[in-house]
XYZ file of N, CA, C and O in Angstrom:
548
model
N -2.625 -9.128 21.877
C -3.520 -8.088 21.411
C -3.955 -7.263 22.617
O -4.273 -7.879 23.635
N -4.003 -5.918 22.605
C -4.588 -4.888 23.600
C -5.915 -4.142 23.262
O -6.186 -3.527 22.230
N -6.682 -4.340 24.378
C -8.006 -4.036 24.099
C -8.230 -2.803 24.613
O -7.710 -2.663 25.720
N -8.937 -1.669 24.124
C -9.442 -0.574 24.727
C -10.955 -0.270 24.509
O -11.643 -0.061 23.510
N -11.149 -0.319 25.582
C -12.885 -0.235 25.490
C -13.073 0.384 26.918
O -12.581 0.219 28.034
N -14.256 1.368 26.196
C -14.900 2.417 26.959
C -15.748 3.424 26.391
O -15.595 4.179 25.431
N -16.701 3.252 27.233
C -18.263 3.944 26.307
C -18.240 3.462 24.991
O -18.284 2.250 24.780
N -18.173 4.307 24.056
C -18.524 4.249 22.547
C -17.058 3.542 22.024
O -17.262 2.615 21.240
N -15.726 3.791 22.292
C -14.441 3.205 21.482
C -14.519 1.307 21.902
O -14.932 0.667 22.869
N -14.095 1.074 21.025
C -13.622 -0.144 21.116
C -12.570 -1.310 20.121
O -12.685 -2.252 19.338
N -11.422 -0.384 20.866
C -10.520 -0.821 19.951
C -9.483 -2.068 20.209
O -9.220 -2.458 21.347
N -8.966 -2.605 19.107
C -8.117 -3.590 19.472
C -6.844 -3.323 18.383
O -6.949 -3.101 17.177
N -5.507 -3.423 19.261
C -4.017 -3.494 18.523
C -3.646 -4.580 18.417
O -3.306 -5.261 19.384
N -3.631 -4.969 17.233
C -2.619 -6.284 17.306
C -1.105 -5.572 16.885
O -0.861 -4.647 16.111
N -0.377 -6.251 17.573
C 1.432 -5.951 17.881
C 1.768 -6.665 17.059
O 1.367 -7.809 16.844
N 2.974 -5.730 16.207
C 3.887 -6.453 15.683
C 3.350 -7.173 14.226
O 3.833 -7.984 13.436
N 2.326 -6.558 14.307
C 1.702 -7.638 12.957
C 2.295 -7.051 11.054
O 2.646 -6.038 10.449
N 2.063 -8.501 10.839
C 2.426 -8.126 9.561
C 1.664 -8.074 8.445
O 0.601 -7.545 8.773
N 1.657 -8.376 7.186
C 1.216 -7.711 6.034
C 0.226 -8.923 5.986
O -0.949 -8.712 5.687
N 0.756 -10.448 6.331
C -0.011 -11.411 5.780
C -1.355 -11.790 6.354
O -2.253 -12.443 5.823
N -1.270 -10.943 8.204
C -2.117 -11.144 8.571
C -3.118 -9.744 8.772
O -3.732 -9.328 9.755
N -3.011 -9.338 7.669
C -4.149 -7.980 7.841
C -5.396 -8.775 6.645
O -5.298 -9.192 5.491
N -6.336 -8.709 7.480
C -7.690 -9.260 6.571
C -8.312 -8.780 5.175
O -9.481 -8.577 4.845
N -6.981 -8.661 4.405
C -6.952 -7.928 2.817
C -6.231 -9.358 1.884
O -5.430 -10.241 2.191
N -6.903 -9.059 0.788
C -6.119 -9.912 0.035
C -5.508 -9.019 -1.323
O -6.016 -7.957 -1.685
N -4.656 -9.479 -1.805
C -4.012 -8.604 -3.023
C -3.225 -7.959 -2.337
O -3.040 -7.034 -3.128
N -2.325 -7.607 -1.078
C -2.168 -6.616 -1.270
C -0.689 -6.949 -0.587
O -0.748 -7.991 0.066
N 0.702 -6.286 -0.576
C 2.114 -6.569 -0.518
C 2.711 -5.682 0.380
O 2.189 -4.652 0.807
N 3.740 -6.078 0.635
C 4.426 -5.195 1.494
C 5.063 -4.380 1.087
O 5.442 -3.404 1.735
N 5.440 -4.726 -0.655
C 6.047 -3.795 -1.237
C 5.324 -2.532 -1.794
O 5.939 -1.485 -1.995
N 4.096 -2.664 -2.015
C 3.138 -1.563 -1.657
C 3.250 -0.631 -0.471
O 3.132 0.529 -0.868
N 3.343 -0.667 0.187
C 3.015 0.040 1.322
C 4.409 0.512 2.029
O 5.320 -0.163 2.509
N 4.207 2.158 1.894
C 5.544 2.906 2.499
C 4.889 4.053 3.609
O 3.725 4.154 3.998
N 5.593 4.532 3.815
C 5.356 5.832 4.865
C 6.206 7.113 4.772
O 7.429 7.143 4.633
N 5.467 8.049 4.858
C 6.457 9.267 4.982
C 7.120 9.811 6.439
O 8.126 10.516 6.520
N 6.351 9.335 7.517
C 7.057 10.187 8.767
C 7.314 8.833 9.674
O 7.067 7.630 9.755
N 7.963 9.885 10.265
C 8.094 8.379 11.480
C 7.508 8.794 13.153
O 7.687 7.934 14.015
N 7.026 9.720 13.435
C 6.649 10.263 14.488
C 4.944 9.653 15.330
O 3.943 9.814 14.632
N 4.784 9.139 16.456
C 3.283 8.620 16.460
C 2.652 9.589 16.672
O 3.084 10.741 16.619
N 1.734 9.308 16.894
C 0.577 10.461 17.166
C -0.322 10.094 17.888
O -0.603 8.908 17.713
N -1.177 10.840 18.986
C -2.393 10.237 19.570
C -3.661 11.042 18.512
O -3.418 12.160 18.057
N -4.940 10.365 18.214
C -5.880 10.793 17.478
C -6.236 12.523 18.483
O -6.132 12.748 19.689
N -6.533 13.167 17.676
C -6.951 14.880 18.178
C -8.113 14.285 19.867
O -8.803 13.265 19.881
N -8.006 15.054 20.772
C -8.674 14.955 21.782
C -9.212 13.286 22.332
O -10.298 12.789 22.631
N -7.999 12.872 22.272
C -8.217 11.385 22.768
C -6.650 11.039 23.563
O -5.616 11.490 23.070
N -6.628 10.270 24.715
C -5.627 9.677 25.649
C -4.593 8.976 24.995
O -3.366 9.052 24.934
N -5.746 8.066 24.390
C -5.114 6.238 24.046
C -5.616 6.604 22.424
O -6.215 7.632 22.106
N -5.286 5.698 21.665
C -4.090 4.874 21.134
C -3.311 5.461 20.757
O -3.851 6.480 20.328
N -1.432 5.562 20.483
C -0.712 6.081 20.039
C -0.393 5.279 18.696
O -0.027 4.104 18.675
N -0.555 5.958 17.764
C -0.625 5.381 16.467
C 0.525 6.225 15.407
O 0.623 7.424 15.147
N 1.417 4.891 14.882
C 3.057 5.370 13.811
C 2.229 5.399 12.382
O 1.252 4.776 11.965
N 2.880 6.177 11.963
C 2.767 6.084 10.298
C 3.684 4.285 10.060
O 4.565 3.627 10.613
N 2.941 4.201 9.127
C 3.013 2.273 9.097
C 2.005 1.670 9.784
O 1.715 0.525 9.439
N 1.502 2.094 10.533
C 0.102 1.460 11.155
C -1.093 1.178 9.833
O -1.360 1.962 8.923
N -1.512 0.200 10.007
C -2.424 0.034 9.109
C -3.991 -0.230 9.930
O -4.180 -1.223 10.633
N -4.928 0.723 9.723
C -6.094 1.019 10.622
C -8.080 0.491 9.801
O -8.880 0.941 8.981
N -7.963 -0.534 10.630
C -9.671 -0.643 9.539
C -10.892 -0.638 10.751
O -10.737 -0.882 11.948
N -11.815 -0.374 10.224
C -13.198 0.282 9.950
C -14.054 -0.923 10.165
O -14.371 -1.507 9.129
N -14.653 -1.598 11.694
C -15.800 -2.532 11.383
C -16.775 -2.325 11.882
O -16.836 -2.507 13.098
N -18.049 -1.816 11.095
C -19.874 -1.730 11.920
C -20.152 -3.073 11.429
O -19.389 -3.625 10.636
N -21.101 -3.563 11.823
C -21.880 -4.756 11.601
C -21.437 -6.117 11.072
O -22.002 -6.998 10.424
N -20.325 -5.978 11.542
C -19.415 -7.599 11.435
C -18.671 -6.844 10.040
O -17.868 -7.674 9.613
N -18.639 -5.882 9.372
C -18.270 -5.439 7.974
C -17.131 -4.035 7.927
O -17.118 -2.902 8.409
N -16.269 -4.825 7.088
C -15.525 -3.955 7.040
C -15.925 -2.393 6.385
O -16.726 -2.437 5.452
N -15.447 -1.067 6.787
C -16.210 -0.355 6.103
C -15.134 0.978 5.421
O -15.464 1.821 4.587
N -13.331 0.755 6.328
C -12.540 1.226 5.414
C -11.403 0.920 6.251
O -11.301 0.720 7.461
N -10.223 0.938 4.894
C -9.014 0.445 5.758
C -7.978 1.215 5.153
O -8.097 1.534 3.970
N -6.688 1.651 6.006
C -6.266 3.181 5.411
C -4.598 2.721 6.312
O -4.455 2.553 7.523
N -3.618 2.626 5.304
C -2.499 2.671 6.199
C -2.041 4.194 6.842
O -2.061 5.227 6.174
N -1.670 4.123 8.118
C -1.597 5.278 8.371
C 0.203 5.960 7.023
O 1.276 5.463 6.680
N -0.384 6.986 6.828
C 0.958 7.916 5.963
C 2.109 8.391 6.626
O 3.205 7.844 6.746
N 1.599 9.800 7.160
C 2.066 10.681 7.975
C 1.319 11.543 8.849
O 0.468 11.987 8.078
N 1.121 12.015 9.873
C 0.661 12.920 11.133
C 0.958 14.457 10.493
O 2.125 14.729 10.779
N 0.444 15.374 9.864
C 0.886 16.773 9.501
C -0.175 17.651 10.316
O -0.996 17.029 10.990
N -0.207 18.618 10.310
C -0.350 19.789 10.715
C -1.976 19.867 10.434
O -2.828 19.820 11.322
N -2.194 19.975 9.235
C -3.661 20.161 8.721
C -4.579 18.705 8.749
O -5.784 18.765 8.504
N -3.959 17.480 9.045
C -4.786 16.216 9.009
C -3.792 15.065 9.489
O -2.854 15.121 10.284
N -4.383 13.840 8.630
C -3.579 13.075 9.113
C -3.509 12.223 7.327
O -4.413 12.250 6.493
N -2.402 11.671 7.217
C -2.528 11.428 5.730
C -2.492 9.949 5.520
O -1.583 9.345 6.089
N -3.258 9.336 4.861
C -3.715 7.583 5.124
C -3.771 7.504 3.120
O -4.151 8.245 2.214
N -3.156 6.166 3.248
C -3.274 5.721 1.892
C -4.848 4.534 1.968
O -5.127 3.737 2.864
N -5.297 4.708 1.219
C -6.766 3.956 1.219
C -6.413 2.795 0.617
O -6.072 2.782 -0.566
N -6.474 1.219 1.697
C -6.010 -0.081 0.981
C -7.092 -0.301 0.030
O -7.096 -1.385 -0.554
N -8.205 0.725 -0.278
C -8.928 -0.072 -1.609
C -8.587 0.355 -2.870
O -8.594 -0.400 -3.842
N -8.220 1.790 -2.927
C -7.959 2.598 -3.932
C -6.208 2.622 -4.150
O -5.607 2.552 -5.222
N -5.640 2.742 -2.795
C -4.129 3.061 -3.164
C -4.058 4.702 -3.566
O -3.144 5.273 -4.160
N -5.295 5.262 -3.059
C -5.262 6.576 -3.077
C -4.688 7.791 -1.738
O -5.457 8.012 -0.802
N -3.725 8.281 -1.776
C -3.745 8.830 -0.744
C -4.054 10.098 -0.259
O -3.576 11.095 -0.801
N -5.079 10.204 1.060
C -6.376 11.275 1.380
C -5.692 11.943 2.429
O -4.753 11.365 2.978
N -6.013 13.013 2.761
C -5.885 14.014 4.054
C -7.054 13.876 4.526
O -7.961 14.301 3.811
N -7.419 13.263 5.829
C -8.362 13.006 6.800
C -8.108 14.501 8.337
O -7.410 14.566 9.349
N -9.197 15.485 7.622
C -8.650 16.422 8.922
C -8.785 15.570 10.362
O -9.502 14.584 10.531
N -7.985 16.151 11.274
C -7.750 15.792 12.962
C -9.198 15.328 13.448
O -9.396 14.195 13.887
N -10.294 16.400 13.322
C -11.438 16.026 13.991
C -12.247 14.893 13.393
O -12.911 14.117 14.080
N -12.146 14.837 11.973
C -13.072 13.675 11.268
C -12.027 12.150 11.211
O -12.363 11.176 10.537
N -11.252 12.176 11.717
C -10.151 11.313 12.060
C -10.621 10.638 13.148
O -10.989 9.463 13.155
N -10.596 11.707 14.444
C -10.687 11.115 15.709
C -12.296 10.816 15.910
O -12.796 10.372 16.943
N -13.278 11.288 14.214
C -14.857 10.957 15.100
C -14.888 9.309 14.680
O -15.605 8.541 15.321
N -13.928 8.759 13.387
C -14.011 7.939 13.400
C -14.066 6.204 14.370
O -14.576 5.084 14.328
N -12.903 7.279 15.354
C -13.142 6.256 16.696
C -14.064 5.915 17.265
O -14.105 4.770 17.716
N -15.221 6.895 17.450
C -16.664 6.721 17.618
C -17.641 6.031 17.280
O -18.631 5.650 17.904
N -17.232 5.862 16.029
C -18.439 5.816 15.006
C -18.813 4.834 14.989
O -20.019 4.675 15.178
N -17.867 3.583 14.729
C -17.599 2.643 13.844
C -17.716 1.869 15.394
O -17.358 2.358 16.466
N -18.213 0.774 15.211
C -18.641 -0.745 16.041
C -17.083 -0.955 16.999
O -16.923 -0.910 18.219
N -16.100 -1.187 15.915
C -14.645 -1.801 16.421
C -13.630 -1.172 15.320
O -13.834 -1.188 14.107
N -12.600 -0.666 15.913
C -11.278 -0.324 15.410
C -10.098 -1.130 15.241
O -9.580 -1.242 16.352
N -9.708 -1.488 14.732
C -8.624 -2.326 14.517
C -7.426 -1.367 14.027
O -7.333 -0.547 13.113
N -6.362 -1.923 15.247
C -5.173 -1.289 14.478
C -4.085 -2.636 14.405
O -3.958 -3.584 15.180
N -3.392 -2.305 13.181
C -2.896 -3.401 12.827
C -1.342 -2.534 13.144
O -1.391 -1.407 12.650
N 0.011 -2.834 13.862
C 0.777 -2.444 14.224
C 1.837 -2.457 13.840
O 2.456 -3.488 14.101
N 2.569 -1.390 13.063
C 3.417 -1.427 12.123
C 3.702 -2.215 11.441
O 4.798 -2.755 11.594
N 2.959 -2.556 10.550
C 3.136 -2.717 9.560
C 4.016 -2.916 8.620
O 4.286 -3.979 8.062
N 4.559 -1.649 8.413
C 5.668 -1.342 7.071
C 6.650 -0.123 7.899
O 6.178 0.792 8.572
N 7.502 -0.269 7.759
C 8.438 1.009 8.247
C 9.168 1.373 6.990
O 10.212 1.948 7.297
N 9.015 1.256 5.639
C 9.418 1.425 4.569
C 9.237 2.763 4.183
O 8.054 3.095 4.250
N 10.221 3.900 3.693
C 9.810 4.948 3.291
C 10.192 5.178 1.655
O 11.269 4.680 1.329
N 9.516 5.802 0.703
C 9.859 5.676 -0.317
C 10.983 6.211 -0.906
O 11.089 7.424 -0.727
N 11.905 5.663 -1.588
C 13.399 5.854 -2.176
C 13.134 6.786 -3.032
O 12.304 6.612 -3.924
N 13.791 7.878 -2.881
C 14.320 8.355 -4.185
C 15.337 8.612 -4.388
O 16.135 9.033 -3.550
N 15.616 8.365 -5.886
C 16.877 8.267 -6.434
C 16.620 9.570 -7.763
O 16.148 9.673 -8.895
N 17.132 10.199 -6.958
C 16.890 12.034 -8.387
C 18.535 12.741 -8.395
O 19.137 12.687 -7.322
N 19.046 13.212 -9.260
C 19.768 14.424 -9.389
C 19.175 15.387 -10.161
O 18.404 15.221 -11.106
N 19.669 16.596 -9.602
C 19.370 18.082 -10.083
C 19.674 17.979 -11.606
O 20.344 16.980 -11.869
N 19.436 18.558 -12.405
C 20.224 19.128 -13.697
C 19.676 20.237 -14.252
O 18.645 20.340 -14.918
N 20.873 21.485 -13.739
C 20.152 22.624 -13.635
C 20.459 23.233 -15.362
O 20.153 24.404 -15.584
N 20.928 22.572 -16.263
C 21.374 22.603 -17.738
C 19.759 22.856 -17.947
O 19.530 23.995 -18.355
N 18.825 22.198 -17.792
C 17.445 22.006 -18.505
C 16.409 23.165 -17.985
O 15.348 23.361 -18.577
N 16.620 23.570 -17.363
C 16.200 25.217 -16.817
C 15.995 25.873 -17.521
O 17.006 26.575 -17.550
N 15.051 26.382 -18.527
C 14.430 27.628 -19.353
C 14.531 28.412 -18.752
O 14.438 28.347 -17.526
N 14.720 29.264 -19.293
C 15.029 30.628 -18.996
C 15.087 31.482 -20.296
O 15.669 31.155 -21.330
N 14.116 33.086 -19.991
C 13.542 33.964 -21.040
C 14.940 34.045 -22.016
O 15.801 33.461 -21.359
N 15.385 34.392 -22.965
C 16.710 35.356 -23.164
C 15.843 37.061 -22.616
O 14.682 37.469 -22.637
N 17.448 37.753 -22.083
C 17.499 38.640 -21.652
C 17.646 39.726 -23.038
O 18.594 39.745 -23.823
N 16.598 40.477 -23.069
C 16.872 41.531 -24.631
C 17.201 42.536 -23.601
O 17.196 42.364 -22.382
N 17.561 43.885 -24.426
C 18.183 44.698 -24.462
C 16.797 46.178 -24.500
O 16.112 46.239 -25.521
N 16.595 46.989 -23.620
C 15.500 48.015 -24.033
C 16.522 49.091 -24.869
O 17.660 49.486 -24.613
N 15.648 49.359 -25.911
C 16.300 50.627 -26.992
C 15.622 51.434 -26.595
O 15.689 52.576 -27.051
């Protein structure tokens, strides 16, 4: 495990970890996918470099207070599926990185899942509506 601490952050990575040992219950590996594969450092911060598949929780006062696999790194935020809801949120850059602050201890749990979701689609451009074309008199 790697510790980062200084002033207000105080975070810890555990490497390599897996699904069984993230402090959740209910919850699978087959759940949990990712869209990008690129890391990211949080907006105006050095350290930690954090992958989509990272799974990231939230502790003030010995209590957990949220836990969010990382999604994908985009442009306008950062996109985290919420392990309570299974909802997935756009967390803009700055309310992202105040979270490092905030919160007592950070935990990042380290890839996690490198799973991205399958799809299996063909086109079928037969089913395409379309006006009929009339004729002006």
């Amino acid at each position: 495990m790697q510790r980062i601490q200084d002033g207000r952050r105080d975070i810890m990575v555990h490497g390599s970890a897996s699904v069984d040992e993230l402090p959740i219950d209910g919850l699978s590996a087959e759940q949990l996918t990712v869209a990008g594969t690129e890391p990211f450092v949080p907006a105006n911060m050095d350290d930690p470099k954090i992958y989509p598949g990272d799974v990231i929780l939230g502790v003030t006062d010995g209590e957990i207070t949220f836990g969010e696999l990382i999604y994908n790194d985009i442009d306008e935020g950062v996109l985290v599926v919420d392990l309570d809801t299974g909802v997935v949120e756009l967390i803009p850059h700055a309310r992202f990185t105040k979270r490092f602050f905030q919160e007592d201890e950070i935990h990042i749990y380290d890839d996690i899942t490198r799973e991205a979701p399958s799809w299996d689609i063909e086109f079928d451009e037969s089913v395409i509506e379309r006006p009929e074309i009339s004729r002006a008199r």
